[in-house]
CSV table of C-alpha atoms and ligand atoms in Angstrom, one decimal:
chain,number,residue,atom,x,y,z
A,1,MET,CA,0.3,0.2,-0.2
A,2,THR,CA,1.5,3.2,-0.6
A,3,LEU,CA,1.1,6.6,1.5
A,4,ILE,CA,-1.8,7.6,-0.5
A,5,PRO,CA,-4.7,5.3,-2.5
A,6,TYR,CA,-4.0,6.3,-5.6
A,7,ALA,CA,-7.8,6.3,-6.5
A,8,LEU,CA,-7.8,9.1,-4.5
A,9,ALA,CA,-4.8,10.6,-6.5
A,10,ARG,CA,-6.5,10.0,-10.0
A,11,SER,CA,-10.2,11.1,-8.9
A,12,PHE,CA,-8.3,14.7,-8.7
A,13,LEU,CA,-5.7,13.6,-11.6
A,14,PHE,CA,-9.0,13.1,-13.9
A,15,LYS,CA,-10.2,16.3,-13.5
A,16,MET,CA,-7.5,18.2,-14.9
A,17,ASP,CA,-6.6,18.2,-18.8
A,18,ALA,CA,-5.2,15.3,-19.3
A,19,GLU,CA,-1.4,16.7,-20.5
A,20,ASP,CA,-1.3,19.1,-17.7
A,21,ALA,CA,-2.2,15.5,-15.3
A,22,HIS,CA,0.8,14.5,-17.1
A,23,GLU,CA,3.6,17.2,-16.1
A,24,PHE,CA,2.2,17.9,-12.7
A,25,THR,CA,3.2,14.5,-11.9
A,26,LEU,CA,5.7,14.6,-13.6
A,27,ALA,CA,7.3,17.9,-11.4
A,28,ASN,CA,6.4,16.0,-8.7
A,29,LEU,CA,7.9,12.9,-9.3
A,30,ALA,CA,11.2,14.7,-9.7
A,31,ARG,CA,11.2,16.6,-6.9
A,32,THR,CA,10.1,14.1,-4.2
A,33,GLN,CA,12.2,11.0,-5.9
A,34,ASN,CA,15.2,10.2,-3.5
A,35,THR,CA,13.7,12.1,-1.2
A,36,VAL,CA,11.6,10.5,2.0
A,37,LEU,CA,8.7,12.3,0.1
A,38,ASP,CA,8.8,9.1,-2.5
A,39,ARG,CA,6.8,7.0,0.2
A,40,ALA,CA,3.7,8.3,-1.5
A,41,TYR,CA,4.1,5.9,-4.3
A,42,ARG,CA,6.9,3.6,-3.8
A,43,GLN,CA,6.1,0.2,-4.1
A,44,PRO,CA,8.0,-2.9,-2.6
A,45,PHE,CA,10.0,-4.6,-5.3
A,46,VAL,CA,8.9,-8.1,-6.2
A,47,ALA,CA,12.3,-10.3,-7.0
A,48,ASP,CA,11.8,-12.5,-10.5
A,49,PRO,CA,14.9,-12.3,-12.1
A,50,VAL,CA,15.1,-13.1,-15.8
A,51,THR,CA,18.5,-13.4,-18.3
A,52,LEU,CA,17.6,-12.0,-21.3
A,53,ALA,CA,19.6,-10.4,-24.3
A,54,GLY,CA,22.6,-11.5,-22.0
A,55,LEU,CA,21.3,-9.0,-19.2
A,56,LYS,CA,20.0,-9.4,-16.1
A,57,PHE,CA,16.6,-8.4,-15.7
A,58,PRO,CA,15.6,-8.1,-12.1
A,59,ASN,CA,11.6,-8.6,-12.4
A,60,ARG,CA,9.8,-9.0,-15.4
A,61,VAL,CA,8.0,-5.7,-15.4
A,62,GLY,CA,9.4,-2.1,-16.8
A,63,LEU,CA,8.3,1.4,-17.9
A,64,ALA,CA,7.3,1.5,-21.2
A,65,ALA,CA,9.1,4.6,-23.3
A,66,GLY,CA,7.4,7.9,-23.5
A,67,LEU,CA,6.2,7.9,-19.8
A,68,ASP,CA,9.4,10.0,-19.2
A,69,LYS,CA,10.5,11.5,-22.3
A,70,ASN,CA,13.2,13.7,-20.9
A,71,ALA,CA,14.5,11.0,-18.2
A,72,ARG,CA,13.7,13.5,-15.8
A,73,CYS,CA,11.7,10.9,-12.9
A,74,ILE,CA,14.0,7.5,-13.1
A,75,ASP,CA,14.2,7.4,-9.6
A,76,GLY,CA,10.9,7.8,-8.3
A,77,LEU,CA,9.4,5.5,-11.2
A,78,GLY,CA,12.2,2.7,-10.4
A,79,ALA,CA,11.1,3.4,-6.7
A,80,MET,CA,7.8,1.6,-8.1
A,81,GLY,CA,9.2,-1.5,-8.3
A,82,PHE,CA,9.5,-1.5,-12.1
A,83,GLY,CA,12.7,-4.1,-13.2
A,84,PHE,CA,13.7,-2.2,-15.9
A,85,VAL,CA,12.3,1.4,-16.8
A,86,GLU,CA,12.5,2.9,-20.5
A,87,VAL,CA,12.7,6.6,-21.2
A,88,GLY,CA,12.9,8.6,-24.2
A,89,THR,CA,12.1,8.9,-27.4
A,90,VAL,CA,14.8,11.1,-27.4
A,91,THR,CA,15.5,13.2,-30.6
A,92,PRO,CA,18.9,14.4,-31.6
A,93,LYS,CA,17.6,18.1,-31.1
A,94,ALA,CA,15.1,19.3,-28.8
A,95,GLN,CA,11.7,20.0,-30.4
A,96,PRO,CA,7.8,21.1,-29.4
A,97,GLY,CA,5.9,18.6,-30.7
A,98,ASN,CA,2.5,18.9,-32.1
A,99,PRO,CA,0.1,21.6,-30.8
A,100,GLN,CA,-2.5,20.8,-28.2
A,101,PRO,CA,-4.4,19.8,-26.5
A,102,ARG,CA,-2.7,16.5,-28.0
A,103,ILE,CA,-3.9,13.1,-25.3
A,104,PHE,CA,-7.1,12.1,-24.6
A,105,ARG,CA,-8.5,10.2,-21.8
A,106,LEU,CA,-11.1,7.3,-23.2
A,107,PRO,CA,-12.2,6.1,-19.6
A,108,ALA,CA,-15.2,3.4,-20.9
A,109,ALA,CA,-12.1,1.8,-23.0
A,110,GLN,CA,-9.4,2.4,-20.2
A,111,ALA,CA,-7.4,4.0,-23.0
A,112,LEU,CA,-5.2,6.9,-24.2
A,113,ILE,CA,-5.5,8.5,-27.8
A,114,ASN,CA,-2.3,10.6,-28.2
A,115,ARG,CA,-0.8,12.1,-31.1
A,116,LEU,CA,2.6,14.3,-28.7
A,117,GLY,CA,4.5,13.9,-32.0
A,118,PHE,CA,8.0,13.4,-29.8
A,119,ASN,CA,8.4,16.6,-27.8
A,120,ASN,CA,11.3,15.9,-26.2
A,121,GLU,CA,14.1,18.6,-24.7
A,122,GLY,CA,17.2,16.6,-27.2
A,123,LEU,CA,19.7,14.6,-26.5
A,124,ASN,CA,22.1,16.4,-24.4
A,125,ALA,CA,19.3,17.5,-21.4
A,126,PHE,CA,18.1,13.8,-22.2
A,127,ILE,CA,21.9,12.5,-21.2
A,128,ALA,CA,22.2,14.9,-18.9
A,129,ASN,CA,19.6,14.0,-16.4
A,130,VAL,CA,19.9,10.2,-16.7
A,131,LYS,CA,23.4,10.7,-15.6
A,132,LYS,CA,22.3,11.7,-12.7
A,133,ALA,CA,19.9,9.1,-12.0
A,134,HIS,CA,21.2,6.1,-9.2
A,135,PHE,CA,18.5,3.4,-10.8
A,136,ARG,CA,21.3,1.5,-12.4
A,137,GLN,CA,23.5,1.4,-9.7
A,138,HIS,CA,20.9,-0.7,-8.1
A,139,GLY,CA,21.2,-4.1,-10.6
A,140,ARG,CA,17.8,-2.3,-12.5
A,141,LEU,CA,18.2,-1.9,-16.3
A,142,LEU,CA,17.8,1.3,-17.9
A,143,GLY,CA,16.7,1.5,-22.0
A,144,LEU,CA,17.2,4.5,-23.9
A,145,ASN,CA,14.9,4.7,-26.6
A,146,ILE,CA,15.9,6.6,-29.6
A,147,GLY,CA,13.9,8.6,-33.0
A,148,LYS,CA,13.9,10.8,-35.9
A,149,ASN,CA,13.4,14.8,-35.3
A,150,ALA,CA,10.0,15.5,-37.2
A,151,ALA,CA,12.0,18.5,-39.4
A,152,THR,CA,14.9,15.8,-40.8
A,153,PRO,CA,13.4,14.5,-43.7
A,154,ILE,CA,12.5,10.1,-43.7
A,155,GLU,CA,15.4,9.9,-46.7
A,156,HIS,CA,17.9,11.2,-43.6
A,157,ALA,CA,16.2,9.2,-41.0
A,158,THR,CA,19.0,7.0,-40.5
A,159,ASP,CA,21.6,10.0,-39.8
A,160,ASP,CA,18.9,11.1,-36.4
A,161,TYR,CA,19.3,7.1,-35.6
A,162,LEU,CA,22.7,7.2,-36.2
A,163,ILE,CA,23.4,10.6,-33.9
A,164,ALA,CA,20.9,9.7,-31.0
A,165,LEU,CA,22.7,6.3,-30.9
A,166,ALA,CA,26.3,7.3,-30.0
A,167,GLY,CA,25.0,9.9,-28.0
A,168,VAL,CA,22.8,7.6,-25.8
A,169,TYR,CA,25.5,4.3,-25.9
A,170,PRO,CA,27.7,4.8,-22.9
A,171,HIS,CA,25.0,5.8,-20.6
A,172,ALA,CA,22.2,2.9,-21.9
A,173,ASP,CA,21.8,-0.8,-20.2
A,174,TYR,CA,20.0,-0.8,-23.7
A,175,VAL,CA,18.8,0.8,-26.6
A,176,THR,CA,15.3,0.4,-28.4
A,177,VAL,CA,15.2,1.7,-31.8
A,178,ASN,CA,11.5,3.2,-32.1
A,179,ILE,CA,10.1,3.6,-35.8
A,180,SER,CA,6.3,2.8,-34.6
A,181,SER,CA,5.4,6.0,-33.8
A,182,PRO,CA,2.2,7.3,-35.6
A,183,ASN,CA,2.8,10.8,-34.7
A,184,THR,CA,5.7,11.6,-36.6
A,185,LYS,CA,5.2,11.9,-40.9
A,186,ASN,CA,6.6,8.6,-42.2
A,187,LEU,CA,8.2,7.0,-39.5
A,188,ARG,CA,6.2,4.3,-39.7
A,189,ALA,CA,7.5,3.9,-43.6
A,190,LEU,CA,10.6,2.6,-42.0
A,191,GLN,CA,9.1,-0.9,-40.9
A,192,SER,CA,9.2,-1.6,-44.5
A,193,ASP,CA,11.7,-4.4,-46.2
A,194,GLU,CA,14.1,-1.6,-47.6
A,195,ALA,CA,14.2,0.8,-45.5
A,196,LEU,CA,14.3,-1.2,-42.2
A,197,ASP,CA,17.2,-3.6,-44.3
A,198,GLY,CA,19.2,-0.1,-44.1
A,199,LEU,CA,18.2,1.3,-40.6
A,200,LEU,CA,19.5,-1.7,-38.9
A,201,GLY,CA,22.4,-2.2,-41.5
A,202,ALA,CA,23.1,1.0,-40.4
A,203,LEU,CA,22.7,0.5,-36.9
A,204,THR,CA,24.4,-2.3,-36.4
A,205,ALA,CA,27.8,-1.5,-38.1
A,206,ARG,CA,27.5,1.8,-36.0
A,207,ARG,CA,26.8,-0.4,-32.9
A,208,GLU,CA,30.1,-2.9,-33.8
A,209,ALA,CA,32.2,0.6,-33.5
A,210,LEU,CA,30.5,1.8,-30.6
A,211,ALA,CA,31.2,-1.4,-28.7
A,212,THR,CA,35.1,-1.2,-29.5
A,213,GLU,CA,35.1,2.1,-28.6
A,214,HIS,CA,33.7,1.6,-25.6
A,215,GLY,CA,34.5,-1.6,-24.4
A,216,ARG,CA,31.0,-3.1,-23.9
A,217,ARG,CA,28.2,-4.1,-26.6
A,218,VAL,CA,25.1,-2.7,-25.7
A,219,PRO,CA,21.5,-4.9,-26.8
A,220,MET,CA,19.8,-2.8,-29.4
A,221,PHE,CA,15.9,-3.6,-29.7
A,222,LEU,CA,13.4,-2.6,-32.6
A,223,LYS,CA,10.0,-1.2,-31.4
A,224,ILE,CA,7.1,-2.1,-33.7
A,225,ALA,CA,3.4,-1.2,-34.9
A,226,PRO,CA,0.4,-3.1,-34.2
A,227,ASP,CA,-0.6,-2.4,-37.0
A,228,LEU,CA,1.5,-4.9,-39.3
A,229,ASP,CA,0.0,-8.0,-41.0
A,230,ALA,CA,1.6,-11.3,-41.1
A,231,ASP,CA,3.8,-11.1,-43.9
A,232,GLN,CA,5.5,-7.4,-42.3
A,233,VAL,CA,5.6,-9.8,-39.3
A,234,GLY,CA,7.5,-11.8,-41.3
A,235,VAL,CA,10.1,-9.4,-43.4
A,236,ILE,CA,10.6,-8.0,-39.8
A,237,ALA,CA,11.6,-10.9,-37.9
A,238,ALA,CA,14.0,-11.9,-41.2
A,239,THR,CA,15.5,-8.3,-40.9
A,240,LEU,CA,15.9,-8.9,-37.0
A,241,ASN,CA,18.3,-11.5,-37.9
A,242,LYS,CA,19.9,-10.9,-40.5
A,243,HIS,CA,21.5,-7.6,-38.8
A,244,GLY,CA,22.1,-9.4,-35.3
A,245,MET,CA,19.5,-7.1,-33.3
A,246,ASP,CA,19.0,-8.4,-29.7
A,247,GLY,CA,15.4,-8.2,-29.3
A,248,VAL,CA,11.7,-6.9,-30.1
A,249,ILE,CA,9.3,-4.6,-28.5
A,250,ALA,CA,5.9,-5.2,-29.5
A,251,THR,CA,3.6,-2.9,-29.8
A,252,ASN,CA,3.6,1.0,-29.9
A,253,THR,CA,0.1,2.7,-29.9
A,254,THR,CA,-3.0,1.2,-32.5
A,255,LEU,CA,-4.2,4.1,-35.3
A,256,ALA,CA,-7.0,1.2,-35.2
A,257,ARG,CA,-10.3,2.7,-33.8
A,258,ASP,CA,-13.0,-0.4,-33.9
A,259,ALA,CA,-12.7,-1.4,-30.4
A,260,VAL,CA,-13.5,2.9,-29.4
A,261,SER,CA,-15.9,3.4,-31.6
A,262,GLY,CA,-18.9,6.1,-30.7
A,263,LEU,CA,-16.9,7.1,-27.1
A,264,PRO,CA,-16.0,11.3,-26.6
A,265,HIS,CA,-12.9,11.4,-28.2
A,266,ALA,CA,-12.3,8.3,-30.5
A,267,GLU,CA,-12.2,10.1,-33.4
A,268,GLU,CA,-8.8,12.1,-32.3
A,269,ALA,CA,-6.3,11.5,-34.5
A,270,GLY,CA,-2.7,9.6,-33.2
A,271,GLY,CA,-2.4,6.5,-31.7
A,272,LEU,CA,-4.5,4.3,-29.2
A,273,SER,CA,-3.2,2.9,-26.2
A,274,GLY,CA,-4.3,0.6,-23.2
A,275,ALA,CA,-7.0,-1.9,-23.6
A,276,PRO,CA,-8.2,-1.8,-26.8
A,277,VAL,CA,-4.6,-2.5,-28.3
A,278,ARG,CA,-4.2,-5.5,-26.0
A,279,GLU,CA,-5.6,-8.2,-28.4
A,280,ARG,CA,-3.9,-5.9,-31.3
A,281,SER,CA,-0.4,-6.2,-29.5
A,282,ASN,CA,-0.8,-10.0,-28.2
A,283,ARG,CA,-1.3,-10.8,-32.0
A,284,VAL,CA,2.1,-9.7,-33.1
A,285,ILE,CA,3.8,-11.5,-30.3
A,286,ARG,CA,2.0,-14.9,-31.8
A,287,LEU,CA,3.3,-13.7,-34.6
A,288,LEU,CA,7.2,-12.7,-34.2
A,289,ARG,CA,7.5,-15.7,-31.6
A,290,GLU,CA,6.6,-17.9,-34.0
A,291,ALA,CA,8.8,-16.2,-37.0
A,292,LEU,CA,11.3,-16.1,-34.4
A,293,GLY,CA,11.4,-19.3,-32.8
A,294,PRO,CA,11.6,-19.5,-28.6
A,295,HIS,CA,15.3,-18.0,-28.0
A,296,PHE,CA,14.5,-14.7,-29.8
A,297,PRO,CA,14.2,-12.0,-26.8
A,298,ILE,CA,10.4,-10.0,-26.9
A,299,ILE,CA,9.1,-7.3,-24.8
A,300,GLY,CA,5.7,-7.1,-24.7
A,301,VAL,CA,3.6,-4.3,-24.5
A,302,GLY,CA,0.2,-2.8,-25.3
A,303,GLY,CA,-3.2,-3.0,-23.2
A,304,ILE,CA,-2.3,-4.5,-19.7
A,305,LEU,CA,-4.5,-3.6,-17.3
A,306,SER,CA,-3.9,-6.6,-14.6
A,307,GLY,CA,-1.9,-9.1,-13.3
A,308,HIS,CA,-3.6,-11.3,-15.6
A,309,ASP,CA,-3.4,-9.5,-18.6
A,310,ALA,CA,0.8,-9.9,-18.3
A,311,VAL,CA,0.1,-13.5,-18.3
A,312,GLU,CA,-1.5,-13.6,-20.9
A,313,LYS,CA,1.0,-11.7,-22.9
A,314,ILE,CA,3.8,-13.8,-21.5
A,315,ARG,CA,1.6,-16.8,-22.9
A,316,ALA,CA,1.3,-15.4,-26.4
A,317,GLY,CA,5.3,-15.2,-26.5
A,318,ALA,CA,6.8,-12.1,-24.5
A,319,ASP,CA,9.7,-12.9,-22.3
A,320,VAL,CA,9.2,-10.0,-20.2
A,321,VAL,CA,6.1,-7.3,-20.1
A,322,GLN,CA,6.2,-3.1,-20.1
A,323,ILE,CA,3.0,-0.7,-19.6
A,324,TYR,CA,2.0,2.9,-19.4
A,325,THR,CA,-1.7,3.8,-20.5
A,326,GLY,CA,-2.0,1.1,-17.1
A,327,LEU,CA,-0.2,3.0,-14.7
A,328,ILE,CA,-2.5,5.7,-15.5
A,329,TYR,CA,-5.6,4.0,-14.7
A,330,LYS,CA,-4.8,1.5,-12.1
A,331,GLY,CA,-1.4,3.2,-10.4
A,332,PRO,CA,2.0,2.1,-9.1
A,333,GLU,CA,0.2,-0.5,-7.0
A,334,LEU,CA,-0.3,-2.0,-10.8
A,335,VAL,CA,3.7,-2.7,-11.2
A,336,THR,CA,3.7,-5.1,-8.2
A,337,GLU,CA,0.5,-7.0,-9.3
A,338,VAL,CA,2.2,-7.6,-13.0
A,339,ALA,CA,5.6,-8.3,-11.2
A,340,SER,CA,3.6,-10.5,-8.1
A,341,ALA,CA,1.4,-12.3,-11.0
A,342,LEU,CA,4.5,-13.2,-13.7
A,343,GLN,CA,6.8,-14.5,-10.2
A,344,GLN,CA,3.6,-16.5,-9.5
A,345,MET,CA,3.8,-17.9,-13.1
A,346,LYS,CA,7.0,-19.1,-13.3
A,347,ALA,CA,6.8,-20.8,-9.9
A,348,ARG,CA,3.9,-22.7,-11.4
B,1,LIG,C1,1.1,9.6,-24.1
B,1,LIG,C2,1.9,8.3,-24.6
B,1,LIG,C3,3.3,8.6,-25.2
B,1,LIG,C4,4.4,7.7,-25.9
B,1,LIG,N1,5.3,7.9,-26.4
B,1,LIG,C5,6.3,7.1,-26.9
B,1,LIG,C6,7.4,7.2,-27.2
B,1,LIG,O1,8.0,8.6,-27.3
B,1,LIG,N2,7.9,6.6,-27.7
B,1,LIG,C7,7.6,4.8,-27.4
B,1,LIG,O2,8.4,4.5,-28.6
B,1,LIG,N3,6.2,4.9,-27.1
B,1,LIG,C8,5.5,5.7,-27.0
B,1,LIG,N4,4.5,5.2,-26.3
B,1,LIG,C9,3.7,4.0,-26.6
B,1,LIG,C10,4.4,2.9,-25.5
B,1,LIG,O3,5.6,3.2,-24.9
B,1,LIG,C11,3.2,2.1,-25.7
B,1,LIG,O4,4.1,1.4,-26.6
B,1,LIG,C12,1.9,2.0,-25.6
B,1,LIG,O5,1.3,3.0,-25.3
B,1,LIG,C13,1.3,0.2,-25.5
B,1,LIG,O6,1.3,0.2,-24.1
B,1,LIG,P1,-0.5,0.5,-23.3
B,1,LIG,O7,-0.9,-0.2,-23.7
B,1,LIG,O8,0.8,-0.4,-21.9
B,1,LIG,O9,0.0,2.0,-22.8
B,1,LIG,C14,3.4,6.6,-26.0
B,1,LIG,C15,2.5,6.3,-25.2
B,1,LIG,C16,1.6,7.0,-24.9
B,1,LIG,C17,0.2,6.4,-24.3
């Protein structure tokens, strides 16, 4: 039990505009992390270690990217009991993102729609924040998620990813290459055959050079969309193997609206997350597991709002899971619920 029941905090936060509530929460996390005030959200840590991509994950629940885009609250989020925390997406240069409003709650569906568009303070500010965090000293894993600036033409996208990779490399336990946000024009086109082949070829070659320079080989994961057919997933799986990528994160938000049609805000542009993306994400995970075999690391994300949902994701083929929207609806208690459910699943 935390000091403040999340149901109470939520009823206050949900009266605010979604992005204001987000900023308010992050500002308070940043202010209180590493102080006694973190008792307001601190959770017991559930140990459930698993080795994946050569990394020892202390438990199987992580924070998904996009909640802490500027890496301001790594320790505060860590206190909630995550075994791994992924921050970003960071782009080489700072950028404002899309005009507000750009986050919408759909409470009846336990969902969000966002079209933030990688609003962030850029690589330098991000790295400065990452360096301040103590999280990694406790054996927890930090993932750094990279993307491209909106102003960079898609034909030069690789340049942005290479700059970002070199910048985050020395500070990351793993790096996530995010090519699946629906809110940066043409980004998802990077998931298609030739574009993906070129991008991953360039990134894995640069990784070899960085591994020599820093004396450490940092695993790289690719984050993909749920809106892919079986053939597209098959091509992605083959390309991941071809380039020696270390894992895949499935999935990002969906453009589909069938599960929320008729609800207020359902027609807002952007990516839909939370309960309505769960089955779409599980479908992609199943396809990936089939195509990649039993040993390729898969991080499952999309629509986890309970321990049961997380167990279902592992059964679909994921090795570990991440949450974002569930944290907004259920609060830090969800981290413990998920970590415990997965720990018990292993014990059985
Ligand atoms: C407001 C918001 C912002 C997000 N920003 C990012 C981002 O910057 N990079 C990224 O890789 N994913 C981002 N995501 C996607 C999440 O990491 C996650 O893949 C997706 O929301 C599905 O999981 P969920 O249903 O648990 O939220 C964002 C999601 C939300 C709701």
